[in-house]
């Protein structure tokens, strides 16, 4: 891919979790795949993660070794509610679970304001059935289905205090065997208010005659992993902390899922909050001791596991090992957008074309009424940060009929910055803007320079502290910094994102103006940017 983009040899991935001697290092995915859950079928592993208000939603990843993953599909293209026709930061699809039952894969997730949804498929590579609205409700989150040995079906979930005034409790409902609806409003099976505050993200399993609920508590950045167990599905449940930060640098450690291998090994996938880089994915070994799992390694001897940074790879049945995750590049030669791209609202076909100029992505301008804030633009086309240190470059051409049209490269979070390429009286200009999601203050222009070509190369370089700097080039050889360096910050429940846009600051929609993007390239950071 990289050779077709830049004419240079293929670069290594931004992050590689594989190390010598058949070992791996954490995180296995240094990308924002929040609230991961995992399921195994034979030699294949499938992971589902949150998407919040990014579309398409609920990414599905595949692995054969639990270490190297690839993005293979999304569960849905859009949500059937008017609120998502515009950016709805922090809302959308929260904390999915994925299970394999009766020859099919099932994904359940909640939106905090609309309820619980389900979709299923016999082949995650080929797409998912239309969403079924399992429960219309507000504040029910983190649903997980469970089909018992006797054929009865259940669904366990947590609560969002911000929506319903309840927190730190887990509720278990009876569910129709076909998984399409709940049969009651459930019973509280665990109250963690005293010892496990903010318990959430429950995953329900059965092993050796016990029902187990894996659930994080204590908060995303400061919490721990709790496991509950009982001989009866409605409890009472014993509780035990099985993984915490201890003296390690891995904060949280937060929500995830357990999987068992044919080799009888057990593993646990979870996330760690890394601020601007998002909620990155870790893999922990699991040992069962006296009917309880110990996650990670008991480094300090207190009987509770701590996250490991390195470990031997799982003994899977993998016949072919995947390469490290490296999906960020795009030359737009396909007739469909690559899976790693997501819009900030329910996508519309009129926003873009891959056929108007084959081999290019054409973005049509969309208008935002005054005050102009890029975070209010639905046709932002974004992707996750690709690792702890990277450079993203885009080749962009502009066809603008007015000076109010602007296109370029953006780094988005609750605070954001972007490069804007636009027409001027004497040719073109390149400007730097900054803004905030909250409030009504219009984005502020901090620097502007004149350029005399309709095609530019725009670049952002991100270091290991998520400090970013923009630069540009006319020839793809010499890049000149523009604007001051700035600190990337997370979005609402997401990491920072990088991507492209085409907008009209005068508020006009239409296909009269557009930008064409030849390619978007991401590679390990390099420091050839010249001083201003």
C-alpha positions as MATLAB code, in Angstrom:
seq = 'XXXXXXXXXXXXXXXXXXXXXXXXXXXXXXXXXXXXXXXXXXXXXXXXXXXXXXXXXXXXXXXXXXXXXXXXXXXXXXXXXXXXXXXXXXXXXXXXXXXXXXXXXXXXXXXXXXXXXXXXXXXXXXXXXXXXXXXXXXXXXXXXXXXXXXXXXXXXXXXXXXXXXXXXXXXXXXXXXXXXXXXXXXXXXXXXXXXXXXXXXXXXXXXXXXXXXXXXXXXXXXXXXXXXXXXXXXXXXXXXXXXXXXXXXXXXXXXXXXXXXXXXXXXXXXXXXXXXXXXXXXXXXXXXXXXXXXXXXXXXXXXXXXXXXXXXXXXXXXXXXXXXXXXXXXXXXXXXXXXXXXXXXXXXXXXXXXXXXXXXXXXXXXXXXXXXXXXXXXXXXXXXXXXXXXXXXXXXXXXXXXXXXXXXXXXXXXXXXXXXXXXXXXXXXXXXXXXXXXXXXXXXXXXXXXXXXXXXXXXXXXXXXXXXXXXXXXXXXXXXXXXXXXXXXXXXXXXXXXXXXXXXXXXXXXXXXXXXXXXXXXXXXXXXXXXX';
ca = [
       0.000    0.000    0.000;
       2.624    2.529    1.014;
       4.582    2.112   -2.225;
       1.543    3.050   -4.309;
       0.955    6.047   -2.040;
       4.373    7.618   -1.772;
       6.614    5.825   -4.246;
       8.752    4.493   -1.407;
       9.289    1.049    0.038;
       6.618   -0.252    2.389;
       7.118    1.109    5.879;
       6.810   -0.947    9.073;
       3.575   -0.752   11.074;
       3.243    2.079   13.578;
       2.857   -0.467   16.394;
       4.038   -4.091   16.416;
       3.091   -6.274   19.426;
       5.256   -9.207   18.258;
       8.642   -9.660   19.923;
      11.320  -12.316   19.584;
      11.104  -15.759   21.132;
       7.401  -16.361   20.481;
       6.358  -13.582   22.843;
       4.177  -10.482   22.601;
       4.053   -7.089   24.282;
       1.088   -5.056   25.470;
      -0.896   -3.338   24.259;
      -1.635   -5.756   21.447;
      -3.640   -2.968   19.779;
      -2.317    0.536   20.428;
      -5.558    1.952   19.056;
      -8.869    3.125   20.459;
     -10.935   -0.081   20.534;
     -12.851    0.684   23.710;
     -14.791   -1.882   25.775;
     -13.525   -4.929   23.859;
     -15.277   -8.282   24.076;
     -14.034  -11.482   22.455;
     -15.383  -14.843   21.362;
     -13.748  -17.910   19.813;
     -15.044  -20.264   17.134;
     -12.559  -22.985   16.307;
      -9.271  -21.351   15.374;
     -10.781  -17.911   14.897;
     -11.224  -15.105   17.417;
     -13.597  -12.192   16.939;
     -13.575   -8.935   18.882;
     -16.298   -6.286   19.152;
     -15.693   -2.766   20.458;
     -17.589    0.455   21.135;
     -18.084    3.023   18.377;
     -20.082    5.726   20.233;
     -21.215    8.335   17.692;
     -18.890    7.235   14.871;
     -20.320    5.514   11.791;
     -20.365    2.762   10.631;
     -20.725    1.373   14.127;
     -19.479   -1.495   16.325;
     -16.238   -2.584   14.648;
     -15.566   -6.318   14.403;
     -11.961   -7.515   14.369;
     -10.521  -10.957   13.631;
      -7.440  -12.788   14.873;
      -6.004  -16.271   14.859;
      -3.556  -15.735   17.718;
      -5.204  -13.072   19.976;
      -2.193  -10.800   19.327;
      -2.457   -9.648   15.707;
      -5.858   -8.322   14.640;
      -7.515   -7.044   11.482;
     -10.710   -5.049   11.044;
     -13.221   -7.101    9.019;
     -16.683   -5.503    9.326;
     -19.066   -3.246   11.239;
     -22.371   -4.327   12.730;
     -24.397   -1.389   11.347;
     -24.083    1.558    8.969;
     -26.330    3.985   10.835;
     -28.673    4.334   13.807;
     -32.398    4.871   13.100;
     -32.795    8.055   15.118;
     -32.818   11.668   13.987;
     -30.373   12.704   16.684;
     -27.569   10.975   14.775;
     -28.099   13.002   11.602;
     -25.704   15.471   13.236;
     -22.688   14.782   15.482;
     -23.867   13.444   18.852;
     -20.548   13.268   20.674;
     -20.431   10.715   23.489;
     -23.754    9.093   22.598;
     -24.324    6.229   20.164;
     -23.218    2.606   20.543;
     -21.699    1.733   23.911;
     -19.942   -1.418   25.165;
     -20.971   -4.360   22.968;
     -20.801   -8.054   23.762;
     -20.198  -10.759   21.165;
     -21.216  -14.411   21.513;
     -21.446  -17.538   19.350;
     -24.694  -19.482   19.802;
     -26.709  -21.895   17.696;
     -24.426  -21.551   14.662;
     -24.458  -17.747   14.639;
     -22.527  -14.792   16.024;
     -24.555  -12.375   18.126;
     -23.685   -8.796   19.080;
     -25.615   -6.835   21.710;
     -25.000   -3.192   22.539;
     -26.825   -0.240   24.066;
     -27.276    3.385   23.227;
     -27.734    5.234   26.528;
     -30.834    7.122   25.392;
     -32.631    4.647   23.120;
     -32.110    1.162   24.560;
     -30.610   -2.239   23.764;
     -29.996   -3.561   20.249;
     -28.967   -6.859   18.705;
     -27.675   -8.123   15.378;
     -26.410  -11.515   14.278;
     -24.678  -13.238   11.386;
     -23.396  -16.633   10.352;
     -20.251  -15.019    8.934;
     -18.767  -11.822   10.448;
     -16.668  -11.329    7.299;
     -19.782  -10.901    5.156;
     -21.857   -8.456    7.173;
     -24.618   -8.381    9.764;
     -28.402   -8.556    9.809;
     -30.468   -5.371   10.398;
     -30.599   -4.189   13.994;
     -33.336   -5.457   16.302;
     -34.451   -3.129   19.086;
     -34.462   -5.613   21.963;
     -35.490   -3.144   24.691;
     -36.645    0.460   24.394;
     -35.319    2.084   27.539;
     -33.059    4.834   28.844;
     -29.949    4.293   30.946;
     -29.583    0.525   30.452;
     -26.027   -0.069   29.223;
     -23.382   -2.764   28.660;
     -25.729   -5.673   27.799;
     -24.456   -9.260   27.584;
     -26.602  -12.253   26.521;
     -26.333  -15.728   28.005;
     -27.909  -19.002   26.870;
     -27.882  -21.575   29.683;
     -27.494  -25.338   29.393;
     -31.247  -25.824   29.953;
     -32.105  -23.629   26.966;
     -33.179  -20.569   28.944;
     -31.846  -17.229   27.778;
     -30.843  -14.215   29.864;
     -29.379  -10.750   29.479;
     -27.310   -8.962   32.114;
     -26.630   -5.236   32.021;
     -25.442   -2.212   34.003;
     -26.880    1.285   34.441;
     -25.774    4.777   33.366;
     -26.229    7.064   36.346;
     -26.297   10.106   34.056;
     -29.439    8.813   32.350;
     -31.378    6.930   35.029;
     -29.945    7.884   38.427;
     -28.783    4.305   39.139;
     -25.195    3.062   39.203;
     -22.993    0.325   40.676;
     -25.677   -2.358   40.161;
     -26.012   -5.287   37.766;
     -29.435   -6.395   36.562;
     -30.330   -9.824   35.118;
     -33.355  -10.261   32.805;
     -34.990  -13.244   31.192;
     -34.751  -13.094   27.419;
     -36.636  -14.801   24.602;
     -34.685  -17.780   23.339;
     -34.390  -16.161   19.912;
     -32.685  -13.168   21.555;
     -35.071  -10.582   20.099;
     -36.761   -9.281   23.279;
     -36.669   -9.378   27.066;
     -39.378  -11.170   29.029;
     -39.154   -9.132   32.244;
     -37.486   -6.088   33.779;
     -35.044   -8.278   35.658;
     -33.622   -8.529   39.160;
     -30.593   -6.828   40.688;
     -28.125   -9.682   41.135;
     -25.242   -7.600   42.495;
     -24.968   -4.245   44.255;
     -21.407   -2.935   44.252;
     -22.169    0.402   45.891;
     -20.050   -0.309   48.982;
     -17.123   -2.403   47.723;
     -17.232   -2.161   43.911;
     -18.557    1.308   43.025;
     -19.362    1.988   39.375;
     -19.393   -1.712   38.567;
     -20.317   -2.023   34.886;
     -19.556   -3.906   31.672;
     -20.693   -7.334   32.958;
     -19.839  -10.456   30.948;
     -21.670  -13.639   32.019;
     -20.131  -17.121   31.616;
     -20.526  -20.625   32.986;
     -17.652  -22.925   33.941;
     -17.479  -26.084   36.056;
     -20.960  -25.589   37.498;
     -20.440  -21.925   38.470;
     -21.897  -18.821   36.896;
     -19.201  -16.163   36.572;
     -19.667  -12.455   35.961;
     -16.531  -10.564   34.910;
     -17.009   -6.820   35.499;
     -14.779   -3.766   35.990;
     -15.388   -1.432   38.923;
     -13.878    1.699   40.436;
     -13.802    3.809   37.262;
     -12.015    3.736   33.925;
      -8.694    5.239   35.034;
      -8.515    4.081   38.646;
     -10.479    0.841   38.797;
      -9.984   -2.920   38.854;
     -11.445   -6.156   37.516;
     -14.006   -7.912   39.686;
     -15.237  -11.467   39.217;
     -18.470  -12.688   40.781;
     -19.439  -16.348   41.079;
     -22.469  -18.344   42.164;
     -23.988  -21.794   41.749;
     -27.309  -20.084   40.955;
     -27.698  -17.643   38.085;
     -29.602  -15.151   40.261;
     -27.046  -15.479   43.060;
     -26.136  -14.736   45.724;
     -22.735  -13.981   44.215;
     -19.356  -14.035   45.898;
     -16.957  -11.344   44.698;
     -13.200  -11.181   44.282;
     -10.813   -8.632   42.774;
      -8.747  -10.528   40.196;
      -6.765   -7.788   38.401;
      -5.622   -4.316   39.435;
      -2.909   -1.832   38.536;
      -0.724   -2.603   41.528;
       2.693   -1.059   40.997;
       2.500   -1.287   37.205;
       2.056    1.589   34.767;
      -1.155    0.094   33.343;
      -3.966    2.120   34.859;
      -7.513    0.796   35.096;
      -7.300   -1.955   33.988;
     -10.794   -1.779   32.559;
     -13.563   -3.639   30.750;
     -12.972   -6.739   28.661;
     -13.790  -10.376   27.930;
     -12.537  -13.854   28.757;
     -11.854  -16.618   26.236;
     -10.765  -20.245   26.596;
      -8.647  -22.148   24.059;
      -8.629  -25.768   22.914;
      -5.240  -25.965   24.641;
      -7.160  -25.194   27.895;
      -5.327  -21.885   28.210;
      -7.435  -18.938   29.335;
      -6.928  -15.331   28.259;
      -8.486  -11.974   29.059;
      -8.767   -9.007   26.683;
      -9.259   -5.578   28.319;
      -8.585   -1.912   27.705;
      -6.372    0.726   29.281;
      -7.220    4.424   29.049;
      -4.304    6.184   27.349;
      -5.855    9.619   27.033;
      -5.427   11.063   23.516;
      -4.451    7.649   22.133;
      -7.747    6.231   23.318;
      -8.606    3.034   25.111;
      -5.957    0.617   23.907;
      -6.278   -3.170   24.027;
      -4.267   -5.478   26.306;
      -4.071   -9.275   26.499;
      -3.587  -11.009   29.860;
      -2.924  -14.666   30.685;
      -5.436  -16.264   33.061;
      -4.839  -18.995   35.629;
      -7.666  -20.688   37.525;
      -6.914  -21.236   41.219;
      -9.501  -22.781   43.558;
     -12.345  -21.899   41.211;
     -11.278  -18.277   40.719;
      -9.431  -16.721   37.779;
      -6.223  -14.800   38.377;
      -5.663  -12.355   35.532;
      -2.171  -11.246   34.552;
       0.508  -12.127   37.115;
       0.544  -11.688   40.888;
       3.709   -9.602   40.853;
       3.552   -8.254   44.417;
       2.197  -11.402   46.074;
      -1.076   -9.898   47.320;
      -3.229  -12.568   45.661;
      -4.462  -10.180   42.953;
      -3.136  -10.179   39.403;
      -1.354   -7.233   37.838;
      -1.220   -6.556   34.088;
       1.790   -7.961   32.253;
       3.745   -6.019   29.661;
       5.214   -9.106   27.976;
       4.238  -12.779   27.864;
       4.439  -15.918   25.775;
       1.960  -15.952   22.919;
      -1.217  -18.020   23.294;
      -1.055  -21.649   22.167;
      -3.707  -21.377   19.491;
      -4.491  -23.580   16.500;
      -3.487  -20.820   14.101;
      -2.388  -22.148   10.720;
      -1.570  -18.684    9.445;
      -0.516  -15.808   11.691;
      -1.795  -12.357   10.794;
       0.487   -9.388   10.399;
       0.378   -6.484   12.874;
      -2.603   -4.155   12.499;
      -1.787   -1.756    9.644;
      -5.029   -0.504    8.074;
      -4.563    3.257    8.239;
      -3.304    3.809    4.664;
      -5.636    4.325    1.730;
      -5.143    5.016   -1.989;
      -8.922    5.033   -2.598;
      -8.662    2.494   -5.411;
     -11.597    0.472   -4.059;
     -15.248    1.096   -4.882;
     -16.009    1.266   -1.134;
     -14.497    3.264    1.684;
     -11.971    1.306    3.709;
     -13.271   -0.030    7.016;
     -11.024    2.110    9.193;
     -12.802    5.320    8.103;
     -15.763    6.558   10.156;
     -18.088    9.544    9.811;
     -19.204   11.736   12.703;
     -22.922   11.203   11.979;
     -25.220    8.883   10.019;
     -23.467    8.785    6.630;
     -25.004   10.095    3.406;
     -24.007    9.022   -0.094;
     -24.071   12.646   -1.287;
     -21.145   13.472    0.977;
     -18.572   11.725   -1.209;
     -17.781    9.759   -4.345;
     -15.180    7.150   -5.248;
     -16.220    7.102   -8.910;
     -16.353   10.796   -9.880;
     -12.595   10.634  -10.322;
     -11.534    6.968  -10.047;
      -8.610    6.396   -7.729;
      -9.500    9.481   -5.703;
     -11.863   10.218   -2.843;
     -14.040   13.196   -3.711;
     -15.512   14.976   -0.677;
     -18.336   17.410   -1.420;
     -18.636   20.476    0.744;
     -21.281   20.638    3.469;
     -22.350   23.807    5.173;
     -22.547   24.741    8.823;
     -24.461   27.875    9.798;
     -22.753   30.521   11.916;
     -20.931   30.100   14.235;
     -18.682   27.736   12.298;
     -17.348   24.871   14.422;
     -15.717   21.904   12.716;
     -16.973   19.604   15.503;
     -20.531   20.268   14.263;
     -19.726   19.002   10.762;
     -21.329   15.580   10.080;
     -19.121   14.728    7.092;
     -15.842   14.660    8.974;
     -14.158   11.461    7.770;
     -11.923   10.285   10.586;
      -9.766    7.389   11.737;
      -8.277    6.403   15.075;
      -4.775    7.415   16.096;
      -2.535    4.622   14.804;
      -0.122    4.236   17.696;
       2.146    6.103   20.084;
       4.106    8.048   17.463;
       3.162    8.487   13.813;
       2.996   10.772   10.796;
      -0.160   11.109    8.699;
       0.047   12.716    5.252;
      -2.685   13.490    2.744;
      -2.424   14.604   -0.887;
      -5.334   16.963   -1.569;
      -6.612   19.023   -4.514;
      -9.281   21.701   -4.230;
     -12.047   22.776   -6.591;
     -13.727   25.701   -4.842;
     -16.183   28.134   -6.403;
     -16.183   30.469   -3.407;
     -13.766   31.660   -0.752;
     -15.995   30.278    2.009;
     -15.247   26.677    1.019;
     -12.512   24.959    3.003;
     -10.997   21.472    3.027;
      -8.092   19.835    4.773;
      -6.642   17.741    7.569;
      -7.953   17.690   11.149;
      -7.028   16.325   14.573;
     -10.236   15.996   16.580;
     -10.956   15.752   20.298;
     -12.859   17.852   22.813;
     -10.296   20.455   21.800;
      -9.134   20.257   18.202;
      -7.026   21.832   15.465;
      -7.087   21.624   11.699;
      -5.445   22.778    8.511;
      -7.787   24.523    6.086;
      -7.052   24.844    2.363;
      -9.157   27.471    0.558;
      -9.298   29.924   -2.344;
      -8.114   33.510   -2.059;
      -8.024   36.515   -4.345;
      -4.450   35.694   -5.376;
      -4.679   31.909   -5.591;
      -4.997   29.712   -2.511;
      -4.318   29.980    1.191;
      -3.525   27.543    3.949;
      -4.792   28.342    7.445;
      -4.558   26.825   10.913;
      -7.644   26.777   13.138;
      -8.382   25.636   16.652;
     -11.671   25.022   18.440;
     -13.582   23.256   21.201;
     -16.531   20.876   21.017;
     -18.361   22.523   23.904;
     -19.861   25.974   23.732;
     -20.825   28.225   20.841;
     -17.518   29.997   20.248;
     -16.530   29.933   16.583;
     -13.282   28.210   15.648;
     -10.331   30.613   15.707;
      -7.831   31.101   12.901;
      -4.312   31.236   14.352;
      -2.137   31.442   11.235;
      -2.472   31.834    7.462;
      -0.145   31.584    4.465;
      -0.606   32.064    0.775;
       0.155   29.215   -1.645;
      -0.033   29.155   -5.433;
      -1.107   25.650   -6.369;
      -4.393   23.765   -6.195;
      -2.686   20.584   -4.912;
      -0.941   20.347   -1.541;
       0.483   17.715    0.775;
      -0.768   18.195    4.326;
       0.822   16.430    7.272;
       0.452   15.987   11.008;
       3.193   14.433   13.114;
       2.222   13.040   16.515;
       4.832   12.210   19.157;
       4.636    9.778   22.097;
       3.055   12.452   24.328;
       0.422   13.157   21.625;
       1.960   16.554   20.890;
       1.102   17.347   17.272;
       2.514   19.645   14.646;
       1.143   20.480   11.220;
       3.266   20.924    8.108;
       2.726   21.210    4.362;
       4.551   20.736    1.095;
       4.108   21.584   -2.568;
       6.386   18.801   -3.824;
       6.182   16.002   -1.173;
       9.886   16.423   -0.441;
      10.306   19.496    1.748;
       7.692   19.995    4.467;
       7.373   23.303    6.283;
       5.781   23.604    9.705;
       2.727   25.823   10.009;
       1.175   26.867   13.309;
       2.396   26.050   16.795;
       2.659   22.552   18.165;
      -0.470   21.554   20.070;
      -1.531   18.855   22.508;
      -4.060   16.334   21.209;
      -6.793   15.548   23.739;
      -9.427   12.801   23.892;
     -12.926   13.178   22.569;
     -15.981   12.283   24.612;
     -15.296    8.607   25.569;
     -12.951    8.291   22.583;
      -9.331    8.971   21.811;
      -8.262   11.744   19.466;
      -8.800   11.129   15.751;
      -7.189   12.280   12.530;
      -8.926   12.729    9.206;
     -10.204   14.887    6.375;
     -13.144   17.163    5.667;
     -14.730   19.496    3.139;
     -16.988   22.289    4.375;
     -18.495   25.652    3.567;
     -18.132   28.210    6.337;
     -20.895   30.230    4.706;
     -23.431   27.513    5.417;
     -24.081   26.340    1.826;
     -24.508   22.668    0.878;
     -24.047   21.241   -2.570;
     -21.841   19.421   -5.017;
     -20.554   22.536   -6.796;
     -17.425   22.547   -4.651;
     -15.278   19.641   -3.590;
     -11.821   18.372   -2.748;
     -10.148   15.307   -4.236;
      -7.927   13.208   -2.000;
      -5.341   11.132   -3.845;
      -4.182    9.177   -0.812;
      -3.870    9.155    2.956;
      -0.685    7.642    4.373;
       0.227    6.810    7.988;
       3.707    5.694    9.017;
       6.013    5.762   12.037;
       6.913    9.355   12.919;
       9.906   10.920   11.297;
      11.492   14.292   11.845;
      12.257   15.860    8.492;
      10.008   18.891    9.049;
      11.863   22.159    8.438;
      11.694   25.088   10.818;
       9.616   28.054    9.785;
];
